[in-house]
Amino acid sequence: SELFGHVKGAFTGATAVGAGLLLKAHGGTLFLDEIGDLSLENQARILRVVENRSFRAIGSTTDTPVDVRFVAATNKDLTQAVRQGRFRADLYHRICGMEIQAPPLRQHLEDIPALAQHFLLGLRDEGQRAVQGFAPGVFEALQRNSWPGNVRELRQTVYRAVTLAQGAVIQLEDVQMPPAAAALQPGAQASSALSP
């Protein structure tokens, strides 16, 4: 329903037509995050949209044409997943027009200060507490972590620090690494943290 939308009465609670993300992205770009985690059944559904440039909303009997550019991301090795039968080869070849490999955060720790500042500004814009910056030594502490959860883990750490900060500046004692992070090895799959 979220992706394809639904018609009125398609299921219990569908009291009105619900436009899905495909329709909302018409004429633009749709970002499919963690596409490597899709079930084979849902991969087939995405493949039909990519190939036919149309989709059928839940409960509908007609197809709706759509003009959407797809951008997909994953932390999985899709070529290996194809070999193991966990990812459809036909979908892989359709979405792999251009591939960009993004290195994990632990391989570019020098970016942590800029990323942390960016996340802090974003949290301030969202109406979080008016924390203005970071005390000396905080960035160095952040750079000592292996960041198995990559930038999402860093964002959550900054969010936690903003919440714990007593003043206008995040102090070293405000920066608490997630308990699960210590148990994860670098490169291990981190579970998604809840967004603030």
PDB file of C-alpha atoms in Angstrom:
ATOM      1  CA  SER A   1       0.000   0.000   0.000  1.00  0.00           C
ATOM      2  CA  GLU A   2       2.800   2.422   0.847  1.00  0.00           C
ATOM      3  CA  LEU A   3       4.579   1.866  -2.456  1.00  0.00           C
ATOM      4  CA  PHE A   4       1.732   1.082  -4.861  1.00  0.00           C
ATOM      5  CA  GLY A   5      -1.166   2.876  -3.185  1.00  0.00           C
ATOM      6  CA  HIS A   6      -4.683   1.490  -2.875  1.00  0.00           C
ATOM      7  CA  VAL A   7      -8.232   2.118  -3.970  1.00  0.00           C
ATOM      8  CA  LYS A   8     -11.120   2.811  -1.636  1.00  0.00           C
ATOM      9  CA  GLY A   9     -12.327  -0.417  -0.038  1.00  0.00           C
ATOM     10  CA  ALA A  10      -9.253  -2.434  -1.011  1.00  0.00           C
ATOM     11  CA  PHE A  11      -8.846  -3.605   2.578  1.00  0.00           C
ATOM     12  CA  THR A  12     -10.244  -2.924   6.033  1.00  0.00           C
ATOM     13  CA  GLY A  13      -9.597   0.705   6.865  1.00  0.00           C
ATOM     14  CA  ALA A  14      -9.114   1.828   3.238  1.00  0.00           C
ATOM     15  CA  THR A  15     -11.869   4.452   3.412  1.00  0.00           C
ATOM     16  CA  ALA A  16     -10.358   6.604   0.660  1.00  0.00           C
ATOM     17  CA  VAL A  17      -7.971   6.319  -2.255  1.00  0.00           C
ATOM     18  CA  GLY A  18      -4.375   6.218  -1.044  1.00  0.00           C
ATOM     19  CA  ALA A  19      -1.689   7.454  -3.429  1.00  0.00           C
ATOM     20  CA  GLY A  20       1.469   5.386  -3.053  1.00  0.00           C
ATOM     21  CA  LEU A  21       5.064   6.509  -3.332  1.00  0.00           C
ATOM     22  CA  LEU A  22       5.229   5.490  -7.004  1.00  0.00           C
ATOM     23  CA  LEU A  23       2.466   7.913  -7.929  1.00  0.00           C
ATOM     24  CA  LYS A  24       3.917  10.640  -5.731  1.00  0.00           C
ATOM     25  CA  ALA A  25       7.311  10.195  -7.442  1.00  0.00           C
ATOM     26  CA  HIS A  26       5.825  10.457 -10.956  1.00  0.00           C
ATOM     27  CA  GLY A  27       8.102  12.683 -13.013  1.00  0.00           C
ATOM     28  CA  GLY A  28      10.876  12.399 -10.435  1.00  0.00           C
ATOM     29  CA  THR A  29      13.065   9.956  -8.548  1.00  0.00           C
ATOM     30  CA  LEU A  30      12.150   7.191  -6.110  1.00  0.00           C
ATOM     31  CA  PHE A  31      14.830   6.062  -3.662  1.00  0.00           C
ATOM     32  CA  LEU A  32      14.626   2.378  -2.716  1.00  0.00           C
ATOM     33  CA  ASP A  33      16.707   1.973   0.432  1.00  0.00           C
ATOM     34  CA  GLU A  34      18.025  -1.479   1.411  1.00  0.00           C
ATOM     35  CA  ILE A  35      16.802  -3.106  -1.789  1.00  0.00           C
ATOM     36  CA  GLY A  36      19.000  -6.112  -0.979  1.00  0.00           C
ATOM     37  CA  ASP A  37      16.648  -6.960   1.896  1.00  0.00           C
ATOM     38  CA  LEU A  38      13.529  -7.246  -0.287  1.00  0.00           C
ATOM     39  CA  SER A  39      11.850 -10.642  -0.467  1.00  0.00           C
ATOM     40  CA  LEU A  40      11.915 -12.398  -3.839  1.00  0.00           C
ATOM     41  CA  GLU A  41       8.168 -11.775  -4.110  1.00  0.00           C
ATOM     42  CA  ASN A  42       8.602  -8.018  -3.677  1.00  0.00           C
ATOM     43  CA  GLN A  43      11.597  -8.020  -6.019  1.00  0.00           C
ATOM     44  CA  ALA A  44       9.273  -9.394  -8.715  1.00  0.00           C
ATOM     45  CA  ARG A  45       6.812  -6.563  -8.065  1.00  0.00           C
ATOM     46  CA  ILE A  46       9.538  -3.920  -8.361  1.00  0.00           C
ATOM     47  CA  LEU A  47      10.864  -5.579 -11.536  1.00  0.00           C
ATOM     48  CA  ARG A  48       7.422  -5.324 -13.155  1.00  0.00           C
ATOM     49  CA  VAL A  49       7.297  -1.595 -12.414  1.00  0.00           C
ATOM     50  CA  VAL A  50      10.821  -1.015 -13.712  1.00  0.00           C
ATOM     51  CA  GLU A  51      10.181  -2.981 -16.915  1.00  0.00           C
ATOM     52  CA  ASN A  52       6.601  -1.918 -17.686  1.00  0.00           C
ATOM     53  CA  ARG A  53       6.751   1.646 -16.342  1.00  0.00           C
ATOM     54  CA  SER A  54       3.345   1.056 -14.819  1.00  0.00           C
ATOM     55  CA  PHE A  55       1.886  -0.363 -11.627  1.00  0.00           C
ATOM     56  CA  ARG A  56      -1.414  -1.543 -10.214  1.00  0.00           C
ATOM     57  CA  ALA A  57      -2.634  -0.071  -6.934  1.00  0.00           C
ATOM     58  CA  ILE A  58      -3.927  -2.550  -4.370  1.00  0.00           C
ATOM     59  CA  GLY A  59      -7.550  -3.373  -5.176  1.00  0.00           C
ATOM     60  CA  SER A  60      -7.392  -1.800  -8.633  1.00  0.00           C
ATOM     61  CA  THR A  61      -8.114  -3.627 -11.887  1.00  0.00           C
ATOM     62  CA  THR A  62      -6.196  -1.213 -14.107  1.00  0.00           C
ATOM     63  CA  ASP A  63      -2.545  -0.309 -14.476  1.00  0.00           C
ATOM     64  CA  THR A  64      -1.332   3.249 -13.939  1.00  0.00           C
ATOM     65  CA  PRO A  65       1.565   4.477 -16.110  1.00  0.00           C
ATOM     66  CA  VAL A  66       4.401   6.089 -14.199  1.00  0.00           C
ATOM     67  CA  ASP A  67       7.564   7.948 -15.185  1.00  0.00           C
ATOM     68  CA  VAL A  68      10.010   7.367 -12.342  1.00  0.00           C
ATOM     69  CA  ARG A  69      13.778   7.143 -12.121  1.00  0.00           C
ATOM     70  CA  PHE A  70      14.851   4.588  -9.521  1.00  0.00           C
ATOM     71  CA  VAL A  71      17.831   4.963  -7.239  1.00  0.00           C
ATOM     72  CA  ALA A  72      18.528   1.956  -5.023  1.00  0.00           C
ATOM     73  CA  ALA A  73      20.891   1.436  -2.107  1.00  0.00           C
ATOM     74  CA  THR A  74      21.986  -1.584  -0.139  1.00  0.00           C
ATOM     75  CA  ASN A  75      24.727  -2.733   2.188  1.00  0.00           C
ATOM     76  CA  LYS A  76      24.580  -6.213   0.646  1.00  0.00           C
ATOM     77  CA  ASP A  77      26.805  -7.626  -2.091  1.00  0.00           C
ATOM     78  CA  LEU A  78      24.098  -8.038  -4.727  1.00  0.00           C
ATOM     79  CA  THR A  79      26.283 -10.039  -7.114  1.00  0.00           C
ATOM     80  CA  GLN A  80      26.826 -12.598  -4.367  1.00  0.00           C
ATOM     81  CA  ALA A  81      23.118 -12.521  -3.490  1.00  0.00           C
ATOM     82  CA  VAL A  82      22.298 -13.238  -7.149  1.00  0.00           C
ATOM     83  CA  ARG A  83      24.690 -16.212  -7.146  1.00  0.00           C
ATOM     84  CA  GLN A  84      23.064 -17.510  -3.955  1.00  0.00           C
ATOM     85  CA  GLY A  85      19.537 -17.109  -5.332  1.00  0.00           C
ATOM     86  CA  ARG A  86      18.563 -14.434  -2.796  1.00  0.00           C
ATOM     87  CA  PHE A  87      18.288 -11.628  -5.360  1.00  0.00           C
ATOM     88  CA  ARG A  88      16.775 -11.801  -8.829  1.00  0.00           C
ATOM     89  CA  ALA A  89      19.366 -11.559 -11.607  1.00  0.00           C
ATOM     90  CA  ASP A  90      16.897  -9.829 -13.934  1.00  0.00           C
ATOM     91  CA  LEU A  91      16.179  -7.115 -11.350  1.00  0.00           C
ATOM     92  CA  TYR A  92      19.882  -6.702 -10.620  1.00  0.00           C
ATOM     93  CA  HIS A  93      20.638  -6.097 -14.313  1.00  0.00           C
ATOM     94  CA  ARG A  94      17.741  -3.651 -14.634  1.00  0.00           C
ATOM     95  CA  ILE A  95      18.731  -1.489 -11.648  1.00  0.00           C
ATOM     96  CA  CYS A  96      22.499  -1.644 -12.021  1.00  0.00           C
ATOM     97  CA  GLY A  97      22.857   1.038 -14.692  1.00  0.00           C
ATOM     98  CA  MET A  98      25.423   2.899 -12.610  1.00  0.00           C
ATOM     99  CA  GLU A  99      26.933   1.577  -9.406  1.00  0.00           C
ATOM    100  CA  ILE A 100      28.596   3.740  -6.776  1.00  0.00           C
ATOM    101  CA  GLN A 101      30.515   2.099  -3.947  1.00  0.00           C
ATOM    102  CA  ALA A 102      30.392   4.191  -0.771  1.00  0.00           C
ATOM    103  CA  PRO A 103      33.121   3.360   1.745  1.00  0.00           C
ATOM    104  CA  PRO A 104      32.096   2.722   5.355  1.00  0.00           C
ATOM    105  CA  LEU A 105      32.448   5.603   7.805  1.00  0.00           C
ATOM    106  CA  ARG A 106      35.391   3.913   9.556  1.00  0.00           C
ATOM    107  CA  GLN A 107      37.407   4.386   6.335  1.00  0.00           C
ATOM    108  CA  HIS A 108      36.940   8.161   6.293  1.00  0.00           C
ATOM    109  CA  LEU A 109      36.926   9.199   9.937  1.00  0.00           C
ATOM    110  CA  GLU A 110      38.128  12.658   8.932  1.00  0.00           C
ATOM    111  CA  ASP A 111      34.560  13.369   7.769  1.00  0.00           C
ATOM    112  CA  ILE A 112      33.086  12.843  11.246  1.00  0.00           C
ATOM    113  CA  PRO A 113      33.369  16.474  12.446  1.00  0.00           C
ATOM    114  CA  ALA A 114      31.561  17.805   9.351  1.00  0.00           C
ATOM    115  CA  LEU A 115      28.909  15.074   9.532  1.00  0.00           C
ATOM    116  CA  ALA A 116      28.342  15.614  13.259  1.00  0.00           C
ATOM    117  CA  GLN A 117      27.932  19.374  12.691  1.00  0.00           C
ATOM    118  CA  HIS A 118      25.502  18.668   9.848  1.00  0.00           C
ATOM    119  CA  PHE A 119      23.400  16.380  12.040  1.00  0.00           C
ATOM    120  CA  LEU A 120      23.450  18.927  14.871  1.00  0.00           C
ATOM    121  CA  LEU A 121      22.193  21.679  12.563  1.00  0.00           C
ATOM    122  CA  GLY A 122      19.468  19.376  11.253  1.00  0.00           C
ATOM    123  CA  LEU A 123      18.313  18.547  14.770  1.00  0.00           C
ATOM    124  CA  ARG A 124      18.193  22.244  15.647  1.00  0.00           C
ATOM    125  CA  ASP A 125      16.109  22.907  12.541  1.00  0.00           C
ATOM    126  CA  GLU A 126      13.717  20.133  13.641  1.00  0.00           C
ATOM    127  CA  GLY A 127      13.109  22.004  16.881  1.00  0.00           C
ATOM    128  CA  GLN A 128      15.359  19.986  19.156  1.00  0.00           C
ATOM    129  CA  ARG A 129      17.154  21.752  22.006  1.00  0.00           C
ATOM    130  CA  ALA A 130      19.299  24.738  21.047  1.00  0.00           C
ATOM    131  CA  VAL A 131      22.686  23.045  21.365  1.00  0.00           C
ATOM    132  CA  GLN A 132      25.212  25.170  19.492  1.00  0.00           C
ATOM    133  CA  GLY A 133      28.274  22.975  19.086  1.00  0.00           C
ATOM    134  CA  PHE A 134      30.772  20.465  20.435  1.00  0.00           C
ATOM    135  CA  ALA A 135      33.317  20.875  23.235  1.00  0.00           C
ATOM    136  CA  PRO A 136      37.009  20.219  22.538  1.00  0.00           C
ATOM    137  CA  GLY A 137      37.820  16.512  22.461  1.00  0.00           C
ATOM    138  CA  VAL A 138      34.358  15.362  21.345  1.00  0.00           C
ATOM    139  CA  PHE A 139      35.298  14.916  17.689  1.00  0.00           C
ATOM    140  CA  GLU A 140      38.404  12.955  18.659  1.00  0.00           C
ATOM    141  CA  ALA A 141      36.251  10.656  20.810  1.00  0.00           C
ATOM    142  CA  LEU A 142      33.837  10.146  17.926  1.00  0.00           C
ATOM    143  CA  GLN A 143      36.721   9.323  15.603  1.00  0.00           C
ATOM    144  CA  ARG A 144      37.901   6.514  17.914  1.00  0.00           C
ATOM    145  CA  ASN A 145      34.710   4.494  17.307  1.00  0.00           C
ATOM    146  CA  SER A 146      34.606   1.900  14.495  1.00  0.00           C
ATOM    147  CA  TRP A 147      31.024   2.921  13.515  1.00  0.00           C
ATOM    148  CA  PRO A 148      29.595  -0.429  12.434  1.00  0.00           C
ATOM    149  CA  GLY A 149      26.257   1.339  11.866  1.00  0.00           C
ATOM    150  CA  ASN A 150      27.915   3.967   9.654  1.00  0.00           C
ATOM    151  CA  VAL A 151      26.374   7.444   9.341  1.00  0.00           C
ATOM    152  CA  ARG A 152      23.021   6.334  10.765  1.00  0.00           C
ATOM    153  CA  GLU A 153      24.762   5.318  13.988  1.00  0.00           C
ATOM    154  CA  LEU A 154      26.642   8.629  14.058  1.00  0.00           C
ATOM    155  CA  ARG A 155      23.400  10.572  13.595  1.00  0.00           C
ATOM    156  CA  GLN A 156      21.764   8.655  16.431  1.00  0.00           C
ATOM    157  CA  THR A 157      24.805   9.291  18.648  1.00  0.00           C
ATOM    158  CA  VAL A 158      24.573  13.040  17.954  1.00  0.00           C
ATOM    159  CA  TYR A 159      20.827  12.925  18.671  1.00  0.00           C
ATOM    160  CA  ARG A 160      21.482  11.180  21.991  1.00  0.00           C
ATOM    161  CA  ALA A 161      24.191  13.722  22.873  1.00  0.00           C
ATOM    162  CA  VAL A 162      21.841  16.636  22.118  1.00  0.00           C
ATOM    163  CA  THR A 163      19.249  15.044  24.397  1.00  0.00           C
ATOM    164  CA  LEU A 164      21.758  14.550  27.222  1.00  0.00           C
ATOM    165  CA  ALA A 165      23.521  17.910  26.920  1.00  0.00           C
ATOM    166  CA  GLN A 166      22.962  20.183  29.919  1.00  0.00           C
ATOM    167  CA  GLY A 167      24.157  23.345  28.231  1.00  0.00           C
ATOM    168  CA  ALA A 168      24.613  24.891  24.808  1.00  0.00           C
ATOM    169  CA  VAL A 169      27.625  22.705  23.986  1.00  0.00           C
ATOM    170  CA  ILE A 170      27.863  18.919  23.769  1.00  0.00           C
ATOM    171  CA  GLN A 171      30.428  17.760  26.318  1.00  0.00           C
ATOM    172  CA  LEU A 172      32.493  14.574  26.207  1.00  0.00           C
ATOM    173  CA  GLU A 173      30.310  12.959  28.878  1.00  0.00           C
ATOM    174  CA  ASP A 174      27.221  13.578  26.706  1.00  0.00           C
ATOM    175  CA  VAL A 175      28.600  11.369  23.941  1.00  0.00           C
ATOM    176  CA  GLN A 176      27.533   7.826  24.699  1.00  0.00           C
ATOM    177  CA  MET A 177      28.103   5.155  22.109  1.00  0.00           C
ATOM    178  CA  PRO A 178      25.138   2.797  21.659  1.00  0.00           C
ATOM    179  CA  PRO A 179      25.478  -0.318  23.859  1.00  0.00           C
ATOM    180  CA  ALA A 180      25.067  -2.587  20.837  1.00  0.00           C
ATOM    181  CA  ALA A 181      27.923  -0.864  18.995  1.00  0.00           C
ATOM    182  CA  ALA A 182      30.574  -2.298  21.281  1.00  0.00           C
ATOM    183  CA  ALA A 183      29.436  -5.834  20.514  1.00  0.00           C
ATOM    184  CA  LEU A 184      29.534  -5.388  16.743  1.00  0.00           C
ATOM    185  CA  GLN A 185      32.706  -6.012  14.816  1.00  0.00           C
ATOM    186  CA  PRO A 186      33.714  -3.479  12.159  1.00  0.00           C
ATOM    187  CA  GLY A 187      31.888  -4.398   8.990  1.00  0.00           C
ATOM    188  CA  ALA A 188      29.160  -6.310  10.808  1.00  0.00           C
ATOM    189  CA  GLN A 189      25.569  -5.579   9.954  1.00  0.00           C
ATOM    190  CA  ALA A 190      24.137  -3.105  12.430  1.00  0.00           C
ATOM    191  CA  SER A 191      20.448  -3.093  13.186  1.00  0.00           C
ATOM    192  CA  SER A 192      18.626   0.088  12.236  1.00  0.00           C
ATOM    193  CA  ALA A 193      18.148   2.496  15.121  1.00  0.00           C
ATOM    194  CA  LEU A 194      14.850   4.248  15.564  1.00  0.00           C
ATOM    195  CA  SER A 195      14.887   7.675  14.025  1.00  0.00           C
ATOM    196  CA  PRO A 196      14.298  10.602  16.322  1.00  0.00           C
TER     197      PRO A 196
END
